[in-house]
Coordinates of C-alpha atoms and ligand atoms in Angstrom, one line a residue:
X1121 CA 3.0 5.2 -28.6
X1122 CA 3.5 1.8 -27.1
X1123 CA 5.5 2.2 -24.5
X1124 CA 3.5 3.4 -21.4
X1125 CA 0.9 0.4 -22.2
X1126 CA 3.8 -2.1 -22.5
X1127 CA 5.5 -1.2 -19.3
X1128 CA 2.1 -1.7 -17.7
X1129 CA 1.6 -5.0 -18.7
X1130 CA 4.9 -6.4 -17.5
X1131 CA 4.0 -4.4 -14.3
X1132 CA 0.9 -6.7 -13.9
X1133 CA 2.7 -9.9 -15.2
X1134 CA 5.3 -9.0 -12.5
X1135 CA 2.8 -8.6 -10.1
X1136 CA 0.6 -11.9 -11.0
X1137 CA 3.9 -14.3 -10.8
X1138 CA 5.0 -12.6 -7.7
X1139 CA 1.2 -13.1 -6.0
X1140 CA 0.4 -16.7 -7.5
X1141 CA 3.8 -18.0 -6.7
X1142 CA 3.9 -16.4 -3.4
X1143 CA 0.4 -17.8 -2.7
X1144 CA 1.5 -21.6 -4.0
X1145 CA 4.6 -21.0 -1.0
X1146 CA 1.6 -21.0 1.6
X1147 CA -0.3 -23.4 0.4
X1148 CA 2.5 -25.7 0.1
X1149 CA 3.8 -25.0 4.0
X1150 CA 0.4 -25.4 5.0
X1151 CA -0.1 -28.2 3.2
X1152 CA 3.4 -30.0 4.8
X1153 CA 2.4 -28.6 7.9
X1154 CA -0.8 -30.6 8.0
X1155 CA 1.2 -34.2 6.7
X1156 CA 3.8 -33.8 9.6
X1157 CA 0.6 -34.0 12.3
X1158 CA -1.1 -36.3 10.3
X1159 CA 2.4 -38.0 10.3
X1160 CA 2.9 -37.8 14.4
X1161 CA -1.0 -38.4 15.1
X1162 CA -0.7 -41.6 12.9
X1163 CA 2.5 -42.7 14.8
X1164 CA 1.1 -41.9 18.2
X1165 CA -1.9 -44.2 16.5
X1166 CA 0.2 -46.8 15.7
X1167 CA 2.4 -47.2 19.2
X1168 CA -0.8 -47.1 21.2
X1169 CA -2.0 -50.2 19.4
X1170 CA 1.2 -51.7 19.3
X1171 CA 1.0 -51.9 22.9
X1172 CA -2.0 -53.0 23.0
X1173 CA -1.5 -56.2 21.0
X1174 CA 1.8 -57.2 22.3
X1175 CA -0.2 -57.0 26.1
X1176 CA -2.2 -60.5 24.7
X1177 CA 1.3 -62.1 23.5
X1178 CA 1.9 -61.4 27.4
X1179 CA -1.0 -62.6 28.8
X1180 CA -1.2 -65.8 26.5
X1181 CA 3.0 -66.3 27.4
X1182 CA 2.0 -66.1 31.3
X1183 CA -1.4 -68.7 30.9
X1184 CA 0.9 -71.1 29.2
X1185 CA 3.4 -70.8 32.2
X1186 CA 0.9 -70.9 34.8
X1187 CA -0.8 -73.6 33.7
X1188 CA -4.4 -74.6 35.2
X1189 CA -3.1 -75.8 38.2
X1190 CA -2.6 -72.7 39.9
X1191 CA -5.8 -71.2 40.9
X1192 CA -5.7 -68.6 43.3
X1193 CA -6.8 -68.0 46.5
X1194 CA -10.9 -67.7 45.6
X1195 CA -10.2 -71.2 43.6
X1196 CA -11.1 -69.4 40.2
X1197 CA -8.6 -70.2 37.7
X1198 CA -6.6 -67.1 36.4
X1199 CA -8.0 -67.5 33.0
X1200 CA -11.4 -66.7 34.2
X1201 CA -10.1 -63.4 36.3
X1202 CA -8.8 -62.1 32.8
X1203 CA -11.9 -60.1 31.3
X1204 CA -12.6 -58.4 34.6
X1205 CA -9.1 -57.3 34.1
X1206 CA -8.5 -56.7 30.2
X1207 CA -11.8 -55.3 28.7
X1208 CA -11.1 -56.4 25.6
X1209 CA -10.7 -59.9 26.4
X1210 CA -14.2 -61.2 25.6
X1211 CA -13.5 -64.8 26.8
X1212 CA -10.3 -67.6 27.6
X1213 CA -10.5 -70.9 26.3
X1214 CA -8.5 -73.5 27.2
X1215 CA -8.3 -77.0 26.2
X1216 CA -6.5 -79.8 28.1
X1217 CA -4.2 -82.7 27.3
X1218 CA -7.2 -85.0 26.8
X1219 CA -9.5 -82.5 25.1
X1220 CA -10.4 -81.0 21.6
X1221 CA -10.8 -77.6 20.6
X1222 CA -14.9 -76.6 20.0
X1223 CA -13.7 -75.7 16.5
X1224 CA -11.5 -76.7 13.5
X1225 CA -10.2 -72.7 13.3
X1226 CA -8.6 -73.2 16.8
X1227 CA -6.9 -76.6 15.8
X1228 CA -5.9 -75.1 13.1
X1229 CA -4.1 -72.6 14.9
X1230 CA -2.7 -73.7 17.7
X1231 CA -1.1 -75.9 15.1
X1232 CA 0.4 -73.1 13.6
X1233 CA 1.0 -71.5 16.9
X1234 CA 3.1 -74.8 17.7
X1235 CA 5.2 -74.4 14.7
X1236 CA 6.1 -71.0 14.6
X1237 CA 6.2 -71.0 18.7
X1238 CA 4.4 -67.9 19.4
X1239 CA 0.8 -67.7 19.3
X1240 CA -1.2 -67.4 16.0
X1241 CA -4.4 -66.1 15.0
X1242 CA -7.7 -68.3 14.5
X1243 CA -10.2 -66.5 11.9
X1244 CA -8.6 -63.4 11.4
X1245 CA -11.5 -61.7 10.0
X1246 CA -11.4 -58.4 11.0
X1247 CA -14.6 -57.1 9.7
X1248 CA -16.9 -58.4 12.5
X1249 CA -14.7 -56.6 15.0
X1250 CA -13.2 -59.6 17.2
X1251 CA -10.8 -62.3 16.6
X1252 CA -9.1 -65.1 17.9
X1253 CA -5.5 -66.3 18.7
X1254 CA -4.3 -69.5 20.6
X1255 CA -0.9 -70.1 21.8
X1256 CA 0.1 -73.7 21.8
X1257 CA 1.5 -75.2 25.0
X1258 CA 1.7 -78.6 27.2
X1259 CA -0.2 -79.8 28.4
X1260 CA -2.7 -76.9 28.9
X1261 CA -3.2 -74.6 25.3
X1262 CA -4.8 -71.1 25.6
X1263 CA -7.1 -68.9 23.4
X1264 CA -8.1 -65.4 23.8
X1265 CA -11.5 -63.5 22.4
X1266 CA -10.0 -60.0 21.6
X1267 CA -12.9 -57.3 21.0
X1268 CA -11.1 -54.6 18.6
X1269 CA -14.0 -52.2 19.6
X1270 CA -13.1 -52.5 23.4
X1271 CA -9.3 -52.6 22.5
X1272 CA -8.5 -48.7 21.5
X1273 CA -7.3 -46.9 24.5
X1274 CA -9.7 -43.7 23.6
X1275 CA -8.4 -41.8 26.6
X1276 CA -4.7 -41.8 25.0
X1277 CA -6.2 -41.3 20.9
X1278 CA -4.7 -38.2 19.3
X1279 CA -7.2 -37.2 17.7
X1280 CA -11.2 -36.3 18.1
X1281 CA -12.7 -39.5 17.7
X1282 CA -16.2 -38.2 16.4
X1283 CA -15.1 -34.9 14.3
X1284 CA -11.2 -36.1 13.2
X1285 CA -11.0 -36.3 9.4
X1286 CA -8.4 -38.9 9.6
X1287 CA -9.6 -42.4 8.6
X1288 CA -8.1 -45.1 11.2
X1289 CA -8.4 -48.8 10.3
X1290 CA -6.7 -52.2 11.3
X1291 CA -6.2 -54.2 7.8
X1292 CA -5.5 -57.9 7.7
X1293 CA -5.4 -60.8 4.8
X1294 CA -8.0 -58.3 2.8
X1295 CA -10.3 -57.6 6.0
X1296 CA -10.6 -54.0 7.7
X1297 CA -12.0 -53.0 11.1
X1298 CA -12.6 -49.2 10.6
X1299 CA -11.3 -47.7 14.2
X1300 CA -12.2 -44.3 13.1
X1301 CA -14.1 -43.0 9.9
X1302 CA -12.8 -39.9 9.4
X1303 CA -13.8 -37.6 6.5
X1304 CA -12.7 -39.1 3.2
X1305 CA -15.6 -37.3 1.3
X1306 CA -12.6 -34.5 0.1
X1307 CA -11.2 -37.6 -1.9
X1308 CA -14.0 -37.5 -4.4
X1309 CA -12.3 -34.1 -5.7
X1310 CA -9.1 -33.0 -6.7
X1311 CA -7.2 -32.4 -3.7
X1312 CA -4.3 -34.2 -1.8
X1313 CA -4.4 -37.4 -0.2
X1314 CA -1.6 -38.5 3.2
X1315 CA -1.6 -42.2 3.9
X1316 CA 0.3 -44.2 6.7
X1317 CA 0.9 -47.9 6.6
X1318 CA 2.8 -49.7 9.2
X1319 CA 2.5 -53.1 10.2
X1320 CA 1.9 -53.2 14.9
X1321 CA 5.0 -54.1 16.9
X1322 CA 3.4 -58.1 18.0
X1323 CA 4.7 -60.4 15.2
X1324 CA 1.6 -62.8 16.3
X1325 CA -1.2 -59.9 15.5
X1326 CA 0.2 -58.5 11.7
X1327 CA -2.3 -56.0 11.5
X1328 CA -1.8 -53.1 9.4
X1329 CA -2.0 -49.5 11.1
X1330 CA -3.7 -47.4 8.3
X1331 CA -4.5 -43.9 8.3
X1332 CA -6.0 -41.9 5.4
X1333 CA -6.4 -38.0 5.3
X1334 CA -8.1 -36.4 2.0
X1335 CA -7.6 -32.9 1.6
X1336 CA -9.9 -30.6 -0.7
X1337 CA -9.1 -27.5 -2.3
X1338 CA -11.0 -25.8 0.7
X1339 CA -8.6 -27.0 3.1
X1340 CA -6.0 -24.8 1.4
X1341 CA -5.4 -21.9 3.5
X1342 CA -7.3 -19.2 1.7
X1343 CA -7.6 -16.3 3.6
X1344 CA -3.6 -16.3 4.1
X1345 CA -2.9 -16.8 1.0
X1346 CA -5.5 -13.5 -0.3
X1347 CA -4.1 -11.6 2.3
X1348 CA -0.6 -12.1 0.7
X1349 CA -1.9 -11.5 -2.8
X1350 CA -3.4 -8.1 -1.1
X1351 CA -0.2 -7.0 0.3
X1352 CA 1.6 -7.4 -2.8
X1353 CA -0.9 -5.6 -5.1
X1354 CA -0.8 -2.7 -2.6
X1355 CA 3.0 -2.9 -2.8
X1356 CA 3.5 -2.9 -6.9
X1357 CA 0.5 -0.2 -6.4
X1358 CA 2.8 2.1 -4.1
X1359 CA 5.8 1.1 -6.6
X1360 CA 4.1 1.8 -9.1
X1361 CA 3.0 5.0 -8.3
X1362 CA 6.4 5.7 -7.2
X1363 CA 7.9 5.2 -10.4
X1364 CA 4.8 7.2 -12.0
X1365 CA 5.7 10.5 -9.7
X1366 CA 9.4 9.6 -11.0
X1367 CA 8.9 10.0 -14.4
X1368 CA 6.5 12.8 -14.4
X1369 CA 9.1 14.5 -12.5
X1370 CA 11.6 13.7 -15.1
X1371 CA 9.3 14.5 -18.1
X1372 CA 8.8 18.1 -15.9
X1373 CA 12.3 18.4 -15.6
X1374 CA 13.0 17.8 -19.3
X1375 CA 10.2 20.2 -20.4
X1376 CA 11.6 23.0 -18.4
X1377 CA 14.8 22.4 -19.9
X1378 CA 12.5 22.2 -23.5
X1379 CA 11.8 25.2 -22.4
X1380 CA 14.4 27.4 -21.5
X1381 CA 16.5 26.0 -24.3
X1382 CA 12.7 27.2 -26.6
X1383 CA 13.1 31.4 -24.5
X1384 CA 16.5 31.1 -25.5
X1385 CA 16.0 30.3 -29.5
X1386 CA 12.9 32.6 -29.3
X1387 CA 14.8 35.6 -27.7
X1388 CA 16.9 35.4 -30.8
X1389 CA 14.5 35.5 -32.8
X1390 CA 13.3 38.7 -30.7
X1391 CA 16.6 40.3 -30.9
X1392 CA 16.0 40.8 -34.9
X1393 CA 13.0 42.2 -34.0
X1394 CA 14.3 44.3 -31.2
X1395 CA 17.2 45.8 -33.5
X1396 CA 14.4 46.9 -35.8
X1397 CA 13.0 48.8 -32.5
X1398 CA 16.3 50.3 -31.3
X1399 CA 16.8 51.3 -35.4
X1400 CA 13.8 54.0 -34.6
X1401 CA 15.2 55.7 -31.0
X1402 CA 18.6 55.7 -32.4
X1403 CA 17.4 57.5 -35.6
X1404 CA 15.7 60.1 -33.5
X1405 CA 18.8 60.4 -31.2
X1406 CA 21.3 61.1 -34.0
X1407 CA 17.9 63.7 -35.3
X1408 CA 17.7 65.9 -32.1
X1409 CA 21.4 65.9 -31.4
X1410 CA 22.4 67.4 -34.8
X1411 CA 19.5 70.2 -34.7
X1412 CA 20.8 71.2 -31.3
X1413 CA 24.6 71.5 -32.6
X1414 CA 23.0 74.0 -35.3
X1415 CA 20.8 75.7 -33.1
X1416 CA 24.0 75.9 -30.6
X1417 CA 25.9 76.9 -33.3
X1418 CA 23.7 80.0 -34.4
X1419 CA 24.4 83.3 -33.2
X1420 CA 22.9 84.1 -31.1
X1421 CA 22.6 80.4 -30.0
X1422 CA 18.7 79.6 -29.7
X1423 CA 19.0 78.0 -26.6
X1424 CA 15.1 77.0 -26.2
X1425 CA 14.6 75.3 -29.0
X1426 CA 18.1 73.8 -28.7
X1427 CA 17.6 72.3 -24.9
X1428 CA 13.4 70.8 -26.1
X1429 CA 15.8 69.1 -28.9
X1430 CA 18.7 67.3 -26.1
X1431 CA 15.6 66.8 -23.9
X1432 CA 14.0 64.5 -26.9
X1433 CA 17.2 63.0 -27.4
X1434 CA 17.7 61.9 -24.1
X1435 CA 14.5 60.5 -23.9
X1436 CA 14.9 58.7 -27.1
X1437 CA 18.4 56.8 -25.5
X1438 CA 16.5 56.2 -22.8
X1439 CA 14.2 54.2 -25.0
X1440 CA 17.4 52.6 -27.0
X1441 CA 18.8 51.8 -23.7
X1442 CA 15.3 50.1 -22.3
X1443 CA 15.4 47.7 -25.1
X1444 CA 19.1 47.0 -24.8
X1445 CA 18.2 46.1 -21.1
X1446 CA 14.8 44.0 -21.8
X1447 CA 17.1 42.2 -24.2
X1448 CA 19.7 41.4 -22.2
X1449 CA 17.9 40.6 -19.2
X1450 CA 15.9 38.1 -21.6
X1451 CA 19.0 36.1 -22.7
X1452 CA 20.8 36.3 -19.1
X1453 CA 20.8 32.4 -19.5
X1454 CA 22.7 31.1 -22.2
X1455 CA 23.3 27.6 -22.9
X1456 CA 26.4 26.3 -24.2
X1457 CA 26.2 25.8 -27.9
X1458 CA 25.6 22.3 -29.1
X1459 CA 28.1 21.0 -31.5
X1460 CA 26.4 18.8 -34.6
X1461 CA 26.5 14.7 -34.0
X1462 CA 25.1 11.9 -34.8
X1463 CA 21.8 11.9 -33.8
X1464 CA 18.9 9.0 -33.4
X1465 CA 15.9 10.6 -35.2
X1466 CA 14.1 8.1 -34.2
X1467 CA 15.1 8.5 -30.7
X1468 CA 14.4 12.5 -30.7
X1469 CA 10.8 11.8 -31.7
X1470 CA 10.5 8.7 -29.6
X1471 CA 12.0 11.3 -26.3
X1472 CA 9.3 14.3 -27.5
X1473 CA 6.5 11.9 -27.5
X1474 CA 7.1 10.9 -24.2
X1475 CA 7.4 14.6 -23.1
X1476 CA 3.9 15.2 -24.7
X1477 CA 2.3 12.5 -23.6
X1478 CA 0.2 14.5 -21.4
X1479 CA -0.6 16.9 -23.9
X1480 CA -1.7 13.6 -26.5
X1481 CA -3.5 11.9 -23.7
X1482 CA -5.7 14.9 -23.0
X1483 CA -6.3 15.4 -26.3
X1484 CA -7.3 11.4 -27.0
X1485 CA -4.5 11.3 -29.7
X1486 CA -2.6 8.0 -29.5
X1487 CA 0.6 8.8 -31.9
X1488 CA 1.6 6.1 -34.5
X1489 CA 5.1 5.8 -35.3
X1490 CA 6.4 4.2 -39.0
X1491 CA 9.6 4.0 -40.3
X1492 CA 13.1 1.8 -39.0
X1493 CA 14.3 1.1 -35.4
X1494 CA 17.0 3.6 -35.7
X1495 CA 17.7 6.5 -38.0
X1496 CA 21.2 8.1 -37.7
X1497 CA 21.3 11.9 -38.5
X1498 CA 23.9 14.9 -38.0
X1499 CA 22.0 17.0 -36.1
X1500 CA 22.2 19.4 -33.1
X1501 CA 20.7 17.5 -30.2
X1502 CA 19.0 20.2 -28.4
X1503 CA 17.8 22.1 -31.7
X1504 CA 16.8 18.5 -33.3
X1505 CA 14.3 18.1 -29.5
X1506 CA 13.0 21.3 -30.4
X1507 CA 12.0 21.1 -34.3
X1508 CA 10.1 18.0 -33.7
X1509 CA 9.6 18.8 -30.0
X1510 CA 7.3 22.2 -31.8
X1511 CA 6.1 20.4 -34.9
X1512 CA 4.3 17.5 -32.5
X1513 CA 2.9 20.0 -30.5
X1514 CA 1.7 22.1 -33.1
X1515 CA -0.1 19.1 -34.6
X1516 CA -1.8 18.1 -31.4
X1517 CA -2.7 22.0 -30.7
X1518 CA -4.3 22.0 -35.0
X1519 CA -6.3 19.0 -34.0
X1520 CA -8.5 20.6 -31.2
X1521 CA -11.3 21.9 -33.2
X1522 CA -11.4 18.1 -34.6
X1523 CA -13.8 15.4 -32.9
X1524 CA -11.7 13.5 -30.8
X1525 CA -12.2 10.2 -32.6
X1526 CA -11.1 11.4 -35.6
X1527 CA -7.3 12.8 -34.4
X1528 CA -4.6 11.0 -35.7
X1529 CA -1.2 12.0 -35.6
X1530 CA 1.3 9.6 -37.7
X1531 CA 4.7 10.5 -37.5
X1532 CA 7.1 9.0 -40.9
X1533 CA 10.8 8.4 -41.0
X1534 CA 12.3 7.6 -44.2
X1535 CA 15.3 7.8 -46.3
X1536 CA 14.9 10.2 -49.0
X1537 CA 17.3 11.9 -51.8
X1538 CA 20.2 11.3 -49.9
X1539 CA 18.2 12.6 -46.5
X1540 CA 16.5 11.7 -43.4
X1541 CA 12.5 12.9 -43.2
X1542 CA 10.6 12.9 -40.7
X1543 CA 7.1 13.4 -41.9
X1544 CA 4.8 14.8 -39.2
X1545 CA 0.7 14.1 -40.4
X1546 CA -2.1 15.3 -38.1
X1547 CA -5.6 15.0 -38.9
X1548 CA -6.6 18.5 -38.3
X1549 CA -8.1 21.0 -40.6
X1550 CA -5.1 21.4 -42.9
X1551 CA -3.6 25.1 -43.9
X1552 CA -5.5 27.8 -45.7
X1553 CA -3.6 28.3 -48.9
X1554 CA -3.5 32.4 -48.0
X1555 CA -2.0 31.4 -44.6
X1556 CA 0.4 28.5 -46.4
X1557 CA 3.3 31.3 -47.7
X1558 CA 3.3 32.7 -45.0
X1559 CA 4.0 29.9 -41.7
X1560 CA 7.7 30.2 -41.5
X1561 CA 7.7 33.9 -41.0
X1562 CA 8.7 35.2 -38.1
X1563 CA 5.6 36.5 -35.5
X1564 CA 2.9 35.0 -38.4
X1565 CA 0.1 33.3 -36.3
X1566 CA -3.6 32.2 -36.4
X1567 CA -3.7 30.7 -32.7
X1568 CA -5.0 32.5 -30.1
X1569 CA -2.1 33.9 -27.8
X1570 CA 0.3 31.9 -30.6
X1571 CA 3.3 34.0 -30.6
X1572 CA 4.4 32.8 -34.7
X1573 CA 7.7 32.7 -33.9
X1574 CA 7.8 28.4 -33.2
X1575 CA 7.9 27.7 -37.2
X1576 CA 10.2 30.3 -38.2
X1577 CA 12.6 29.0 -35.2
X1578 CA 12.1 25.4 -36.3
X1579 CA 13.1 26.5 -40.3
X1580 CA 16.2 28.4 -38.8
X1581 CA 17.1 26.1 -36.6
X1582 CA 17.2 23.0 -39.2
X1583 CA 18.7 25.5 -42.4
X1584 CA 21.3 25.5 -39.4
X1585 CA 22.0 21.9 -39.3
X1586 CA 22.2 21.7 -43.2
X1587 CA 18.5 20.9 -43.5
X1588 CA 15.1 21.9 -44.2
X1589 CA 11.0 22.1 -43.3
X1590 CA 8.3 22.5 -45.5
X1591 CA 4.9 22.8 -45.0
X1592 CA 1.7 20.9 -46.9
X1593 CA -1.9 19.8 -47.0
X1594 CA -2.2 16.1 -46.8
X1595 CA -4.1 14.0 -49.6
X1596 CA -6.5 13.2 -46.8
X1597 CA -6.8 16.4 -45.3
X1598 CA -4.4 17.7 -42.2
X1599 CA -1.5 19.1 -42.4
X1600 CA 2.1 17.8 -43.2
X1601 CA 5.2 19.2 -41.7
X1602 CA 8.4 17.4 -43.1
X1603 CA 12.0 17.9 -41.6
X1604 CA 14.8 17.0 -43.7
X1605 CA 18.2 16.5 -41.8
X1606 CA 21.5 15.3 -43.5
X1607 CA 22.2 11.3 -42.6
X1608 CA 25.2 10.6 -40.2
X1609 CA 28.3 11.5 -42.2
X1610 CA 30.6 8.1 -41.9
X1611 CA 27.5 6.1 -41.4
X1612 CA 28.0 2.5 -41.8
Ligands
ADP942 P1 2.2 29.6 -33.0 O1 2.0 28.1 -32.7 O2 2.6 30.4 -31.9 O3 1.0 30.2 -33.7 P2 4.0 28.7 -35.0 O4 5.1 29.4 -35.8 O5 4.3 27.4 -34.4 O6 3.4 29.7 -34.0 O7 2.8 28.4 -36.0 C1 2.4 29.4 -36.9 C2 1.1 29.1 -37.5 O8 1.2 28.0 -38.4 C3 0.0 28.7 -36.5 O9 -0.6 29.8 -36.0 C4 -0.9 27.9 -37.4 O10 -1.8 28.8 -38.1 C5 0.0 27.3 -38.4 N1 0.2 25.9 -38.2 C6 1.3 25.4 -37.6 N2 1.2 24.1 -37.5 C7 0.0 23.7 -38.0 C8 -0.7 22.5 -38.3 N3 -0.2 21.3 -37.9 N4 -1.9 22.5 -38.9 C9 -2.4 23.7 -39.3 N5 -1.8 24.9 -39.1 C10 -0.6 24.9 -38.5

C-alpha cells in the first residue's frame, strides 16, 4: 500500500519549501539590510567630500576678492598663509596682470575658468593623487594644488578605513583616485554587488563619488538561516508525530470496533454450538423428572431413589441455566443491524489494509492492490470490514512460516459473471487438500490458539449479503480466498 509512503513524501516536500523559502526571507532581509548601510555610509561618503570641495570654490572666490594687495599684518600675502591652514592645499599660484602662467594646463584653464566664471580644473588626472584648478580674475588670477590624499576628513569617515569592504574612489574624465580599497575579491564569485554613483555638490570639481561593495555567498547569514531550517524540521517532526499518534489512535479505535463487531458475529456462531450444549442438560432434566413422577407415583412411593433423581435434575438446570447465562452475558452488546448498501469494495479493502498495517509491516509484507479505482457493491458495511478485514489477516498470519522476502500478498478486484471478486493471494504454504473441505466449518482450525470459527463467519456472513467465498491453491503456490458480492443494484 502506497499511501503511508506518499503522505511522507509530501510531508518532506512541505517541509523542504517551507525551510528553503523561509531561509531565502533571511537572506534577503539581511541582504537589504546590508545595501541600506552601504547606502547611508556612501551618502555620509559623499556629503563629507562635498564639503570638502566646495571649501576650495571658497577659498579661490575670497583670493580673487582680496587681491594681492592686502597682505596682513606679518606682510605675508594671504595666499601663502593658506597651506598652514588647509592641509590639502599643497601650494597657491598666482599670476599678475603682466605675467604668464609656468604652464600651458593653467592658461588653458583659467581660460575656461573665465568663460564659465567659476573656477575650472587644470590636469584633472586623478590618478597621481593631486590636481589643479585656477579661478580667473582681474587683475590678479589664482590656482590651488589640492592633495586628494590629505583631502578626506578620516576623523568624520564612516567606515574602517583599513578593514571596510567598501571600495571608495573619486572618478573623473576616465581617471580614479582609490580613497579606500575595500574588499572586492567576493566579486570574482557569484554573489551580489551594491554600487553608488553621485557626482560632489562643487560644479567646478565634477568628480564622481563611487562606492562598490561585493558580497559572496559567505556573507549570507548562515547560521540564522540553519537555525530556521532547524526549528522547522523539529516543528513538522513534532507535527508529524502528532498526526502519527492520531492515526494510530484512530486505527486502535477502529480495531476495537473490528472487534467487538468480530465477539459479536462469533458469539453467534457460539450460540449454535451452545444450543447443542443446553440440548444434553435439558435431556437429562426432562430424564430425572419423569423417573421421579413414577417413583412418586408407586405405592408405596420410593422416596430415595425418587429425591437422588430431582437432585440430578436440579443440577442438570443448573447446567442449562449456566449456559443460558455465559451466553447472554457474551452478547450483552449488540449492535444495531446494518442494512445492505452500496458499498466501495475497493474502499473496504483499502480501510482493512490501513488497520493491518501494523500487522503487514511486522511481518515485511507490503500489500499490492489491482483492479479499478472504485468498485460499487451491495453489501453490509460492517460484515463487508469483517470478511476481508479476516481473509487479509489470515493471509498475513499463513505467511509466517515463509522467509520474509518471499511474502506477497496481492489483493484482485474484478468484475466477474455478473459479480464483484475480490481475490485475496498470499504467498504462504497453500492448503492441504485433507484440510481444503473442511475451512468453512465452524471451530475447524490448524493455527495454534485459532479458534476456526473466522472462515465459517466470513462464508455466513457473505451467503448473507447474497454472495459467496471459496477457498483454493494458487498456480504458484499460496493460497486464494475469493469473495464474491452482488454489484450495486441501480449502478450507473
Ligand atoms: P483460525 O484463523 O482461528 O484458525 P479460520 O476460520 O480463520 O480460523 O481459519 C481456519 C483455518 O483455515 C486455519 O486454521 C488455516 O488452517 C486455514 N487457513 C485460513 N486461511 C488460510 C490461508 N490464507 N492459507 C492457508 N490456510 C489458511
Amino acid at each position: 500500500m502506497r499511501r503511508p509512503w506518499r503522505l511522507s513524501v509530501w510531508w518532506l516536500v512541505g517541509g523542504v519549501v517551507v525551510a528553503l523559502a523561509g531561509a531565502a526571507a533571511i537572506a534577503r532581509q539581511s541582504l537589504e539590510q546590508q545595501r541600506a548601510l552601504f547606502e547611508t555610509d556612501a551618502r555620509i561618503v559623499h556629503r563629507l567630500l562635498s564639503q570638502q570641495v566646495v571649501q576650495h570654490d571658497a577659498i579661490l572666490a575670497t583670493l580673487a576678492l582680496l587681491q594681492p594687495d592686502s597682505a596682513g599684518p606679518s606682510g605675508t600675502p594671504p595666499e601663502q598663509r593658506l597651506p598652514a591652514l588647509y592641509p590639502q592645499i599643497l601650494a597657491v599660484q598666482r599670476r599678475d596682470a603682466d605675467q604668464a602662467w609656468p604652464d600651458a594646463a593653467l592658461t588653458d584653464a583659467e581660460a575656461a575658468s573665465r568663460t564659465a566664471r567659476r573656477a575650472a580644473l587644470a590636469v584633472p588626472d586623478l590618478q597621481s593623487g593631486r590636481y589643479r584648478m585656477v579661478l580667473a580674475a582681474t587683475p590678479t588670477s589664482y590656482a590651488l594644488t589640492i592633495d586628494l590624499r590629505t583631502m578626506v576628513p578620516w576623523p568624520e569617515w564612516p567606515m574602517q578605513r583599513e578593514s571596510s569592504p567598501v571600495r571608495v574612489s573619486l572618478v573623473h574624465a576616465g581617471s580614479e583616485h582609490v580613497i579606500q580599497a575595500g574588499d572586492l575579491s567576493p566579486g570574482t564569485r557569484p554573489g551580489w554587488r551594491f554600487e553608488f554613483h553621485k557626482v560632489v555638490a562643487a560644479e567646478s570639481q565634477p568628480f564622481d563619488v563611487v562606492a562598490v561593495r561585493h558580497l559572496g555567498w559567505g556573507h549570507l547569514p548562515w547560521s540564522r538561516m540553519l537555525a530556521w531550517v532547524l526549528a522547522v524540521a523539529l516543528v513538522l517532526a513534532a507535527l508529524r508525530h502528532l498526526q502519527r499518534q492520531r492515526s494510530e489512535r484512530r486505527r486502535a479505535e477502529e480495531l476495537l470496533r473490528l472487534g467487538q463487531v468480530g465477539r459479536l458475529n462469533t458469539l453467534g456462531e457460539l450460540a449454535a454450538g451452545m444450543a447443542h450444549e443446553l440440548n444434553q442438560p435439558l435431556t437429562a432434566v426432562l430424564a430425572n423428572t419423569q423417573a421421579a413422577q413414577r417413583l412418586l407415583a408407586d405405592d408405596p412411593p420410593d422416596m430415595d431413589t425418587a429425591r437422588s433423581a430431582m437432585t440430578q435434575a436440579v443440577e442438570q438446570a443448573r447446567r442449562a441455566a449456566d449456559v443460558v447465562g455465559r451466553l447472554r452475558r457474551a452478547v450483552e452488546r449488540p449492535d444495531a443491524t446494518q442494512q445492505s448498501q452500496a458499498m466501495d469494495l475497493v474502499e473496504a479493502v483499502r480501510r482493512a489494509l490501513y488497520l493491518l498495517e501494523p500487522e503487514s509491516q511486522r511481518r515485511g509484507v507490503s500489500p499490492q492492490l489491482e483492479g479499478p479505482p472504485r468498485l460499487l457493491v451491495q453489501a453490509d458495511p460492517v460484515a463487508l470490514d469483517q470478511i476481508v478485514h479476516n481473509l487479509i489477516l489470515n493471509a498475513l498470519q499463513a505467511m509466517e512460516p515463509v522467509d520474509a522476502s518471499k511474502r506477497h500478498l496481492l489483493l484482485t478486484m474484478t468484475v466477474q459473471g455478473g459479480q464483484a471478486q475480490l481475490a485475496v493471494a498470499d504467498s504462504g504454504p497453500g492448503i492441504a487438500l485433507d484440510v481444503l473441505p473442511r475451512l468453512f466449518e465452524p471451530f475447524f482450525s490448524t493455527r495454534e490458539g485459532g479458534l476456526g470459527l473466522g472462515l465459517s463467519l466470513c462464508e455466513s456472513l457473505a451467503q448473507g449479503m447474497g454472495g459467496s467465498i471459496t477457498a483454493a491453491n494458487g498456480t504458484t503456490g499460496g493460497a486464494v480466498f475469493q469473495l464474491r458480492l452482488p454489484l450495486k443494484e441501480d449502478r450507473a
